[in-house]
Coordinates of C-alpha atoms in Angstrom, one line a residue:
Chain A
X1 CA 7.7 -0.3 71.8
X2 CA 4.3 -2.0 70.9
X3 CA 5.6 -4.2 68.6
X4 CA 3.5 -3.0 66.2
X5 CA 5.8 -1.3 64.0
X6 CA 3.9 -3.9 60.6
X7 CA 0.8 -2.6 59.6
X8 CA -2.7 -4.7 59.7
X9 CA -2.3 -6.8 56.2
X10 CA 1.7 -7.4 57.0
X11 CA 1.3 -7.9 60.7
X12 CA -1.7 -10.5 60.3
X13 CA 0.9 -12.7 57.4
X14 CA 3.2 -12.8 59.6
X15 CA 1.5 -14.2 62.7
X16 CA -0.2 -16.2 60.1
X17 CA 2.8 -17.9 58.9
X18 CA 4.3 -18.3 62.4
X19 CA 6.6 -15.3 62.0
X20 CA 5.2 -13.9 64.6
X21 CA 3.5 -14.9 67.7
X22 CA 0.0 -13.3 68.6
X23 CA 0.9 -14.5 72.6
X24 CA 4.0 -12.2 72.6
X25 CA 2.4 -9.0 70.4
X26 CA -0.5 -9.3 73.0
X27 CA 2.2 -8.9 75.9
X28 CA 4.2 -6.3 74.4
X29 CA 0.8 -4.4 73.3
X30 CA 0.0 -4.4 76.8
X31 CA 2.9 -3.5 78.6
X32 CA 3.1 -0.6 75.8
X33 CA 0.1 0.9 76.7
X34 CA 0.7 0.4 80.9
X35 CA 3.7 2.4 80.3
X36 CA 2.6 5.1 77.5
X37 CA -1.1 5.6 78.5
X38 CA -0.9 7.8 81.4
X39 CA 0.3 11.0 79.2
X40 CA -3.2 10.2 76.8
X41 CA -5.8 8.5 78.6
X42 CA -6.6 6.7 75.0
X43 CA -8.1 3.6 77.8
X44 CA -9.8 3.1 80.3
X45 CA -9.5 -0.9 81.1
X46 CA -6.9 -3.4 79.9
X47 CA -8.6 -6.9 78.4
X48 CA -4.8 -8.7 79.8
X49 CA -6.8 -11.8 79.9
X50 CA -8.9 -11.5 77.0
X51 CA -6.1 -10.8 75.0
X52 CA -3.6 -13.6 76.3
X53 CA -6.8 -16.5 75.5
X54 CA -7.8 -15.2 72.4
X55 CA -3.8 -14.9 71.6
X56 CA -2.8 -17.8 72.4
X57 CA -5.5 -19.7 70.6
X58 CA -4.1 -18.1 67.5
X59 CA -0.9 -19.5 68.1
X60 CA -2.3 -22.8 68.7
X61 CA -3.7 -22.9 65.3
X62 CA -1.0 -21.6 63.8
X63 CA 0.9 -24.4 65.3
X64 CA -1.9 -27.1 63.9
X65 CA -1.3 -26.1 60.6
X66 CA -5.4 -24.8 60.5
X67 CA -6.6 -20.7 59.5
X68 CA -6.2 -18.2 62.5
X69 CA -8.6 -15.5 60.3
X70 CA -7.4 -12.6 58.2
X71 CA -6.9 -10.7 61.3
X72 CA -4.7 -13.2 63.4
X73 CA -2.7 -11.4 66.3
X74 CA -3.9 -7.8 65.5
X75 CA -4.4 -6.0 68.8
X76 CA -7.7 -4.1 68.6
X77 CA -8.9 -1.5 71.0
X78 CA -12.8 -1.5 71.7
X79 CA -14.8 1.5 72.5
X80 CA -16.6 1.1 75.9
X81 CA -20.2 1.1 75.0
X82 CA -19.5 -2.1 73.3
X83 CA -20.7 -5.3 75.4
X84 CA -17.3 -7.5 76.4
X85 CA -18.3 -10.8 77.9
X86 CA -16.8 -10.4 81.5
X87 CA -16.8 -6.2 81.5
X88 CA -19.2 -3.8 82.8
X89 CA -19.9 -1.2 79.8
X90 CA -19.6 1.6 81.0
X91 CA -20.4 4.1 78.0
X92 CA -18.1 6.3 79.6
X93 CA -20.6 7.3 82.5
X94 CA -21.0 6.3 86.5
X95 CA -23.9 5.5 86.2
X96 CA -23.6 2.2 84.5
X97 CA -20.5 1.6 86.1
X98 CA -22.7 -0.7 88.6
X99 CA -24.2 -2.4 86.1
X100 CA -23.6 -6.3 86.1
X101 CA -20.9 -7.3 83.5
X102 CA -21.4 -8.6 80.0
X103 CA -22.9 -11.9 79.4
X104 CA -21.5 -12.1 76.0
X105 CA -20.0 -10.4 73.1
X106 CA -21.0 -7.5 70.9
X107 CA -21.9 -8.8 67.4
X108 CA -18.9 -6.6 66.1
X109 CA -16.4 -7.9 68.7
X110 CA -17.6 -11.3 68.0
X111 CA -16.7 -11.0 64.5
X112 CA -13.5 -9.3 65.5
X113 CA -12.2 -12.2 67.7
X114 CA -13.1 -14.9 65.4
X115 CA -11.3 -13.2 62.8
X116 CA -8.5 -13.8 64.8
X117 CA -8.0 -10.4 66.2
X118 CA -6.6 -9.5 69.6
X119 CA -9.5 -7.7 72.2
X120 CA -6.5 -5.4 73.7
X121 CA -8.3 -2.3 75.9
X122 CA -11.3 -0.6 76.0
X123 CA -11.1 2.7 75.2
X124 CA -11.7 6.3 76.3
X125 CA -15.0 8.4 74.9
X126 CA -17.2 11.3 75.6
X127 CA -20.3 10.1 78.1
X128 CA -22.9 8.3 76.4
X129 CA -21.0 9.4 72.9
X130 CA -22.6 12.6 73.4
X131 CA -20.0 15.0 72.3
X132 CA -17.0 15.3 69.3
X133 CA -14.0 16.0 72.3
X134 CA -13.3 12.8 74.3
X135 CA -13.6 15.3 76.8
X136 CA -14.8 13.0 79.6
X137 CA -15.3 14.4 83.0
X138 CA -14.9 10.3 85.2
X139 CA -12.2 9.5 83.1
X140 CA -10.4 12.1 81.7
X141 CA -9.4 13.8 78.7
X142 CA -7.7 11.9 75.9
X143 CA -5.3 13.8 74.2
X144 CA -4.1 14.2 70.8
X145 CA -1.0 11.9 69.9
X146 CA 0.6 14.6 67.6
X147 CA -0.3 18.0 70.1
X148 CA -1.0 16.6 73.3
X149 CA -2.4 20.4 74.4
X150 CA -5.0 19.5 72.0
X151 CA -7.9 17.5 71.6
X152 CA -7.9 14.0 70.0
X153 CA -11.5 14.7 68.6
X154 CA -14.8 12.4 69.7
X155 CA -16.8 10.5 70.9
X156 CA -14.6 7.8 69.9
X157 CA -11.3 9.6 70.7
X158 CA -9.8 6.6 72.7
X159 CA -10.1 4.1 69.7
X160 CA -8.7 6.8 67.4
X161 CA -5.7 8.0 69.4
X162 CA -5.0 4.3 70.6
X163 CA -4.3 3.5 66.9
X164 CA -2.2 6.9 66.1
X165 CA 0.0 5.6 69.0
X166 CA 0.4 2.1 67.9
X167 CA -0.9 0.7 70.9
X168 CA -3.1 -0.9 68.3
X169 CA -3.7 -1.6 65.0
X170 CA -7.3 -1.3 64.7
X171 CA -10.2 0.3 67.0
X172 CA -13.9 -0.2 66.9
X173 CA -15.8 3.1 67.0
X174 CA -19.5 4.1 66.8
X175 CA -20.3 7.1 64.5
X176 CA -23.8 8.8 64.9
X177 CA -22.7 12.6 64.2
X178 CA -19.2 12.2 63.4
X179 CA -17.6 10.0 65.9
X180 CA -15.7 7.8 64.2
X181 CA -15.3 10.9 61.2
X182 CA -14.0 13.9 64.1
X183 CA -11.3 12.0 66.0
X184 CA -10.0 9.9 62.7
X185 CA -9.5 13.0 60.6
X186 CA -8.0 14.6 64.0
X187 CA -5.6 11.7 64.7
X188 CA -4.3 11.1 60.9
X189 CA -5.6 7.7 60.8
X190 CA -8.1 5.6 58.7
X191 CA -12.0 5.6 59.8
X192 CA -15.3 4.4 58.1
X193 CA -18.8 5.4 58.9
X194 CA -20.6 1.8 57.4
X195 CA -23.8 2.3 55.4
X196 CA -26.2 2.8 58.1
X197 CA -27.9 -0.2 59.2
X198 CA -25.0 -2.5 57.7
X199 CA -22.8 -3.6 60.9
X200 CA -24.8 -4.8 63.4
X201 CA -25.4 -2.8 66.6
X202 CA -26.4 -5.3 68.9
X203 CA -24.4 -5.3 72.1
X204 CA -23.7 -1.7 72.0
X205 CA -25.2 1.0 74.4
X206 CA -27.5 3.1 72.1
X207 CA -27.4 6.8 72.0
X208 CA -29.6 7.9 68.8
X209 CA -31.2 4.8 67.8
X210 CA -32.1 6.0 64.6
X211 CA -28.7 7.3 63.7
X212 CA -25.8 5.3 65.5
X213 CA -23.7 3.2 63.3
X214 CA -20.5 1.5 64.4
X215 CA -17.2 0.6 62.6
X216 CA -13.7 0.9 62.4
X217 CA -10.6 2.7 62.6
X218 CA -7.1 1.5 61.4
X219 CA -3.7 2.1 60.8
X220 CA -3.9 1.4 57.0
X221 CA -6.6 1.4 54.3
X222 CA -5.3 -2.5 53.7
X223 CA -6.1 -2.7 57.6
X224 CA -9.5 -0.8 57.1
X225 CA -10.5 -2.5 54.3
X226 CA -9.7 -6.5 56.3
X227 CA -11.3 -4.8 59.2
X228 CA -14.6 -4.6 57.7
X229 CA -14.7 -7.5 56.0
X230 CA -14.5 -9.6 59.1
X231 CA -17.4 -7.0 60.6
X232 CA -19.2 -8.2 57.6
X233 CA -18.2 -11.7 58.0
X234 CA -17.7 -11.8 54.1
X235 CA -15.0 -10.1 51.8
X236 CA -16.0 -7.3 49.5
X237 CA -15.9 -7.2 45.8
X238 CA -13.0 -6.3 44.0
X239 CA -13.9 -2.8 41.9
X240 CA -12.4 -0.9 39.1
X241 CA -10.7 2.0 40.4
X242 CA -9.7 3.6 37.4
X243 CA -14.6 3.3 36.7
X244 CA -15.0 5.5 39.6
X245 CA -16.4 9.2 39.1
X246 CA -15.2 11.4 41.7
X247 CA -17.0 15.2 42.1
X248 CA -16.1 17.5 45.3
X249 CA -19.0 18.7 47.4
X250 CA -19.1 22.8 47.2
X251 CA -21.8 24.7 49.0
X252 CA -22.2 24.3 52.9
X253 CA -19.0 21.7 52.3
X254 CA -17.0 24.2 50.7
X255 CA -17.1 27.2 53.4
X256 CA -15.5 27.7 56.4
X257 CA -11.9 25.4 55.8
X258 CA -9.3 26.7 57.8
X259 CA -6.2 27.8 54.8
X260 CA -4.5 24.3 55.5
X261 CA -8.0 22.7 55.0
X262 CA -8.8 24.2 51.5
X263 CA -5.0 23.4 50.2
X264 CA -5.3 19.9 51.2
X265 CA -8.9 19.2 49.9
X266 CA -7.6 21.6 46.2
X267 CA -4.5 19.0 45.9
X268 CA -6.6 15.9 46.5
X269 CA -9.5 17.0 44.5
X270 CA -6.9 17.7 41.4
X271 CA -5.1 14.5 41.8
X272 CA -8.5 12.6 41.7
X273 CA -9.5 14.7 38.8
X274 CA -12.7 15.3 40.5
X275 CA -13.4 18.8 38.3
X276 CA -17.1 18.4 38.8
X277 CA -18.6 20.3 41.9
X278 CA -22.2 19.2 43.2
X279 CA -24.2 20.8 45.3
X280 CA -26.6 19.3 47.8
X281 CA -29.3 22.1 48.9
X282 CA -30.3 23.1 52.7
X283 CA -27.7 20.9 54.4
X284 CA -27.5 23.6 57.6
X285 CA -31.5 22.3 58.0
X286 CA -30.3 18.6 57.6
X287 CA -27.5 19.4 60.2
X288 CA -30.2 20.5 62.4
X289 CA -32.4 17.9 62.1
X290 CA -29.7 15.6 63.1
X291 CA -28.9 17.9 66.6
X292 CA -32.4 18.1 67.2
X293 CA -32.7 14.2 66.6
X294 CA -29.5 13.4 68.4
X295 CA -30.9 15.6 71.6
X296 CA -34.5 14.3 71.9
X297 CA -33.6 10.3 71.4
X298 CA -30.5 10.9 73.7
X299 CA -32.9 12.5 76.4
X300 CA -35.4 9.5 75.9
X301 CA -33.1 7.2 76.5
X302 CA -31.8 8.6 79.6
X303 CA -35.4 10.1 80.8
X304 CA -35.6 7.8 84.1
X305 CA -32.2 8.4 84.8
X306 CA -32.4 12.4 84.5
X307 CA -35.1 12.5 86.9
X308 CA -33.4 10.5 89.6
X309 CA -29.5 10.7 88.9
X310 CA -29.2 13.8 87.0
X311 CA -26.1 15.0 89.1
X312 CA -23.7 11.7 88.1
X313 CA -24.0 12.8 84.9
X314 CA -20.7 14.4 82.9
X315 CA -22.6 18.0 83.4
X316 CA -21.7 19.1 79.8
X317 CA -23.4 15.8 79.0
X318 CA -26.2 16.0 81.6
X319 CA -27.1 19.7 80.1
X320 CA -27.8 18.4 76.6
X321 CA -29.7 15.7 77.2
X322 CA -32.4 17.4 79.9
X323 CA -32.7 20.3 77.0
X324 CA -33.2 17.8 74.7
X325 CA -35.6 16.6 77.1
X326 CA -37.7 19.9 76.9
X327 CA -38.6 19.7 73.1
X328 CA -41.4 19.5 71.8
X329 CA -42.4 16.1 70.1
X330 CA -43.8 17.9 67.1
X331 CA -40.2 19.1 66.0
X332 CA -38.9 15.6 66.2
X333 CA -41.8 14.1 63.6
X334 CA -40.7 17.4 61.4
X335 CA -37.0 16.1 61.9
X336 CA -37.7 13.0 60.5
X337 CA -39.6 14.2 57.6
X338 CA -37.1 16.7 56.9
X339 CA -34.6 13.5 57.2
X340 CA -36.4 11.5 54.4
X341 CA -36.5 14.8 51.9
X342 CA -32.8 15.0 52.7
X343 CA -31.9 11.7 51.7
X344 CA -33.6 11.6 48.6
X345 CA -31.6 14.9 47.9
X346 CA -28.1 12.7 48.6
X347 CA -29.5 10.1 46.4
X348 CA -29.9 12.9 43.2
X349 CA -26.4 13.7 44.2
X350 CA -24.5 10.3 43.0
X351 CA -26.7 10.6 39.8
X352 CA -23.9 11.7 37.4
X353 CA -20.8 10.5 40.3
X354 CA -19.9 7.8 42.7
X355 CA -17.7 9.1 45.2
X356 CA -18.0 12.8 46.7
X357 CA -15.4 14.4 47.8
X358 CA -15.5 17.0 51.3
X359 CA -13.6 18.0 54.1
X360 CA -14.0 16.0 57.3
X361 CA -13.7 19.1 59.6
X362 CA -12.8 22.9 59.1
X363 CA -8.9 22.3 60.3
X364 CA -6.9 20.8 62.8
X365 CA -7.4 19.9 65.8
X366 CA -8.3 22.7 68.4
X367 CA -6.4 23.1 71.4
X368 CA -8.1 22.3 75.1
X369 CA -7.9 26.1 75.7
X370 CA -9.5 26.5 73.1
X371 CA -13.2 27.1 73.1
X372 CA -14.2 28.7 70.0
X373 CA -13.5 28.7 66.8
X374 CA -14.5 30.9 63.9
X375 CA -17.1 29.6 61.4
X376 CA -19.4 31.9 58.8
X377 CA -17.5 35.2 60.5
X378 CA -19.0 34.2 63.7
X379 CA -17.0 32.8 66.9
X380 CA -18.4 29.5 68.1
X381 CA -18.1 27.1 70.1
X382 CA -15.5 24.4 68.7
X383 CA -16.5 21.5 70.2
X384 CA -19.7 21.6 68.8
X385 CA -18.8 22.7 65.6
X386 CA -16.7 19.7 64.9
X387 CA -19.2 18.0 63.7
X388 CA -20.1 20.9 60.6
X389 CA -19.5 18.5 57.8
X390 CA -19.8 15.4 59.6
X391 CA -23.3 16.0 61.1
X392 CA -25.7 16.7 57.8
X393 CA -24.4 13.3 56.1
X394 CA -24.9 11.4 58.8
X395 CA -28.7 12.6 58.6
X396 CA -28.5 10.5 55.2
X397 CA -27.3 7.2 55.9
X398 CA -24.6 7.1 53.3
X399 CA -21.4 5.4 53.9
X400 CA -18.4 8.0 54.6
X401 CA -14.5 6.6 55.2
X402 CA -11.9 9.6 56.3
X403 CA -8.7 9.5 54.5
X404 CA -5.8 10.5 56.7
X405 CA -4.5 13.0 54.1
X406 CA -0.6 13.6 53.6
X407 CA -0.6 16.7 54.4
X408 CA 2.8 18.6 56.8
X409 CA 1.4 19.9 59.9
X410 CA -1.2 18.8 62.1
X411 CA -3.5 15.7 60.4
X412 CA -6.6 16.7 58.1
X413 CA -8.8 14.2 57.0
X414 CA -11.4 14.0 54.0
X415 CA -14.6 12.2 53.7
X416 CA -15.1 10.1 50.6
X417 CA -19.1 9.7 50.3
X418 CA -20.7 6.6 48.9
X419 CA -24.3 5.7 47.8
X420 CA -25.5 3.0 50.6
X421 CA -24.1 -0.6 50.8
X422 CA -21.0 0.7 48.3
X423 CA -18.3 0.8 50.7
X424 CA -16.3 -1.7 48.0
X425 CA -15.7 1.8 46.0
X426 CA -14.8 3.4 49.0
X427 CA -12.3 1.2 50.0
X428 CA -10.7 1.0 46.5
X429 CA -10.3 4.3 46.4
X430 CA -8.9 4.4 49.6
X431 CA -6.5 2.0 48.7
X432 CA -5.2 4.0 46.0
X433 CA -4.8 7.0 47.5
X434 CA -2.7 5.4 49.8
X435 CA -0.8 3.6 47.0
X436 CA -0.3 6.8 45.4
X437 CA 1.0 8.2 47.9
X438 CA -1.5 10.9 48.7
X439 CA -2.9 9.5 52.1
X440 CA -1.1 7.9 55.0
X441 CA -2.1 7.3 58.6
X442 CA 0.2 9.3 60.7
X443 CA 1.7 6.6 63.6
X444 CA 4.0 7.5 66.7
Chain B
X1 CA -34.6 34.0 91.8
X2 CA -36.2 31.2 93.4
X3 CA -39.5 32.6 95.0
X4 CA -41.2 29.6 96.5
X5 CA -41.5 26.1 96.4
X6 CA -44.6 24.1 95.4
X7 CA -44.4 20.9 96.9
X8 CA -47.2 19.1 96.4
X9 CA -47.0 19.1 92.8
X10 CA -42.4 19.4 92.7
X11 CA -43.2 22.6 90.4
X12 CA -41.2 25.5 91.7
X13 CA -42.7 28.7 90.8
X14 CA -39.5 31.6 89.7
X15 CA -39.4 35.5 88.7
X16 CA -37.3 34.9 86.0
X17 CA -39.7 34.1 82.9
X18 CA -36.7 31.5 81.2
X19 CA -36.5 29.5 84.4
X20 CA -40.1 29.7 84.4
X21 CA -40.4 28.4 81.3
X22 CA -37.8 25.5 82.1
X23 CA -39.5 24.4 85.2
X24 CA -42.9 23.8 83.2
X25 CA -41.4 22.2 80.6
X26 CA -39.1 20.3 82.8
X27 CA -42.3 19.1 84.9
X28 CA -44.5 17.9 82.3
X29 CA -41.2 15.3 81.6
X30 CA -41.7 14.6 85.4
X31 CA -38.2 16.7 85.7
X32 CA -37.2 18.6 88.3
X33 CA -34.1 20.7 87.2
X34 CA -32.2 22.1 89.9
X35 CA -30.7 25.4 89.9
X36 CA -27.2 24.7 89.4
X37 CA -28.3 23.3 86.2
X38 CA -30.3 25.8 84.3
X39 CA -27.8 27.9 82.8
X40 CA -26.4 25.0 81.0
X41 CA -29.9 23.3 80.6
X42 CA -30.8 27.4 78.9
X43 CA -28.0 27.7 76.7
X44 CA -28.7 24.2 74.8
X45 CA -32.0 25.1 74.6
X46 CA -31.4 28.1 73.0
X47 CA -29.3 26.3 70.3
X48 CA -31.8 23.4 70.0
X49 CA -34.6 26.3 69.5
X50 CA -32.4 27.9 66.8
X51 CA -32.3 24.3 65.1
X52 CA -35.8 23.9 65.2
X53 CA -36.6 27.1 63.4
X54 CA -34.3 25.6 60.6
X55 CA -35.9 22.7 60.3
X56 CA -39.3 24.0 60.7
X57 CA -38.9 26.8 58.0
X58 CA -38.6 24.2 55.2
X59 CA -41.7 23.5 53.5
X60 CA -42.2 20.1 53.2
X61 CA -45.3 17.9 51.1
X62 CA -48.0 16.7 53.7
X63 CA -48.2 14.0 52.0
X64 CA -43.9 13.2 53.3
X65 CA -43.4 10.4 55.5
X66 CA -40.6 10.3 58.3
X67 CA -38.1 8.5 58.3
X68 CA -38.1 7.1 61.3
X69 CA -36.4 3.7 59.8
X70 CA -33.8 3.6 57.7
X71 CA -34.0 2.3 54.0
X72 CA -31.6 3.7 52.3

């Protein structure tokens, strides 16, 4: 056992009153995930002495009687493209894997430590984040917690799983299609995509510059909500739940749901009374321009590579980016414009609402032998299509936190939509739902 | 479907019009894509293309700016 069997909020009062000791969490955590990670390759690197300082230090000012953070002893699991002081990031490639390690910190695992959190592992993703599978070809595949023949969703699919398995509490993602959105809603656990521009980037290996966002996962909304306060370094403001105007997204949002999908999203939608359906128009050209955006910056970045080390690439990654490479720059300037008329589409969408309400993916999660999947009549390919109702809001910028919803079967998750910098709402919401009842993350 | 290689300029000329088209947009990127690549490279291409007509047949005001920064 992880010794995680408390959730963020309880696990963090307990270490905080000297219940609990971060120094022997952090051991057990570890040992947990030496002996349970093989089957799921959710990491790729322990932090064991990372974890035991940072611990222990908690414990220390426990024992002085000063404040260990709102976060004190909860094991977190770290994405690889974030910069550890002492670790080579990786990004999930070879190619980096040379690099010289870390001089310091990313800003969000900065904020993460001194909050009194536990650096734990870094975890599994797809190469450069470049895909929604965690299908990684130089470190393996991680695999879904609940149907281990199936995928655990990307790119961030380590940090996901890693918290579906209690090997720990929270995860730090980055989300630029839908990889914090994909593996949350697959995994059954909590997720937010921040307002983009809010949590700071720096330290993390870029992959659409104008697009990535990073956040968190965790095993509660409580836990979500703590969690990105200390990214923020300052608590949110307390909002009126009961205030909130909730409306469901139809159109593009309301097509395509697998049977268990619709049913989930129908009995959410009535319990939130959200009667109202809005519409936001040409979301398949806003999806587009966020492939098409994704593909050219990803090739940019990676240009002087691709000419030189195009074969150490993952190939599935290696064959998106050199297309990408081959596009003309005109389309990208029309992306971008396209981008701006979207946003100010999202904006006249939260005229009459706060919160929208969609699914986070068609179904569940597809099996490994699984390639396609049917969307619009037409087989295609799944992994690319699990990004369908992820992808176009990402073009926006809008804050989006995936609610692990109770549903039997295999987890489905729903995206609650904010307008920018109102992640409060989202998060009292959130908080309600799982109050109510109606959303839990699902834990092994 | 290689024909011949080019090597003063790294441009390899093909029979097949696709891979043609590849190589001469690979080369003005100062890419070389081998062989073993190109289906791959061709199919995301294709899908990329199929994007671009999307986003290309929306009219849009000249006078639009891109949003190349984010303000929300």
């Amino acid at each position: 056992m992880s010794g995680l069997e408390q959730r963020t909020v309880a696990l963090a009062a307990s270490v905080r009153k000297g219940e609990r000791s971060a120094r022997d969490l952090a051991v057990k955590a570890l040992a947990d995930i030496e002996s349970r990670d093989g089957s799921y390759h959710c990491v790729t690197r322990l932090l064991m002495q990372r974890a035991l300082e940072a611990a222990e230090r908690v414990d220390r000012l426990v024992l002085q009687g000063r404040d260990p953070g709102p976060l004190a002893g909860v094991p977190f699991g770290i994405k690889d493209l974030f910069d550890v002081r002492g670790e080579v990031t990786t990004a999930g490639s070879k190619v980096l894997a040379n690099d010289p390690p870390a001089t310091q910190d990313a800003v969000v695992v900065a904020h993460m430590i001194a909050a009194g959190a536990i650096p734990i592992a870094l975890t599994n993703m797809d190469e450069f984040a470049y895909g929604f599978a965690t299908i990684n070809a130089h470190y393996g595949n991680t695999r879904n917690l609940h149907a281990p023949e199936r995928l655990a969703g990307g790119s961030s699919g380590g940090s996901a799983a890693g918290v579906a398995a209690r090997m720990f509490s929270l995860g730090l993602g980055s989300d630029t299609n839908g990889s914090i959105r994909v593996p949350a809603s697959l995994c059954g656990v909590w997720g937010l995509r921040a307002t983009q521009g809010r949590l700071s980037v720096e330290g993390s290996y870029p992959f659409v510059p104008s697009l990535d966002t990073v956040g968190p996962f965790a095993d509660s909304a409580g836990g979500l909500k703590a969690c990105f306060e200390a990214l923020c370094a300052r608590p949110l403001a307390e909002v009126d739940v009961s205030s909130l105007r909730i409306a469901r997204l139809g159109g593009w949002f309301g097509e395509n749901m697998s049977a268990p999908m619709q049913t989930a999203i129908d009995t959410l939608s009535m319990a939130l009374g959200a009667t109202d359906v809005v519409e936001i128009p040409e979301v398949a050209r806003a999806r587009a321009a966020a492939f098409v955006i994704s593909a050219s910056e990803g090739a940019g970045q990676h240009l002087g590579r691709l000419r030189t080390q195009a074969g150490e690439y993952d190939p599935a990654v290696r064959d998106r980016l050199l297309a990408g490479a081959l596009l003309p720059s005109t389309l990208i300037f029309q992306a971008h414009r396209l981008r701006h008329w979207f946003r100010d589409r999202m904006h006249e969408a939260f005229a009459k609402t706060d919160i929208l309400l969609a699914p986070a993916l068609v179904g569940e999660a597809p099996r490994f032998d699984q390639p396609e999947i049917e969307i619009g009549g037409k087989m295609v390919s799944a992994r690319a299509n699990l990004g369908l109702y992820t992808q176009p809001l990402t073009l926006a910028g809008f804050p989006v936190l995936t609610v692990p919803m109770k549903v039997p079967g295999l987890p489905l998750g729903a995206q609650l939509i904010a307008r920018p910098g109102r992640e409060d709402q989202l998060f009292a919401l959130a908080e309600k739902l799982e109050t109510d009842g109606l959303a839990e993350a699902r834990l092994i | 479907m290689v024909s011949k290689a080019e090597p003063e300029t790294g441009v390899r000329m093909t029979t097949d019009p696709h891979d043609s088209e590849i190589t001469v947009l690979a080369a003005a990127n100062g890419l070389t894509i081998p062989s073993e690549f190109r289906a791959g490279v061709r199919t995301n291409l294709e899908l990329l293309r199929s994007y671009g007509a999307l986003i290309e047949g929306l009219e849009l005001p000249d006078r639009l700016e891109p949003a190349f920064r984010y303000e929300p």
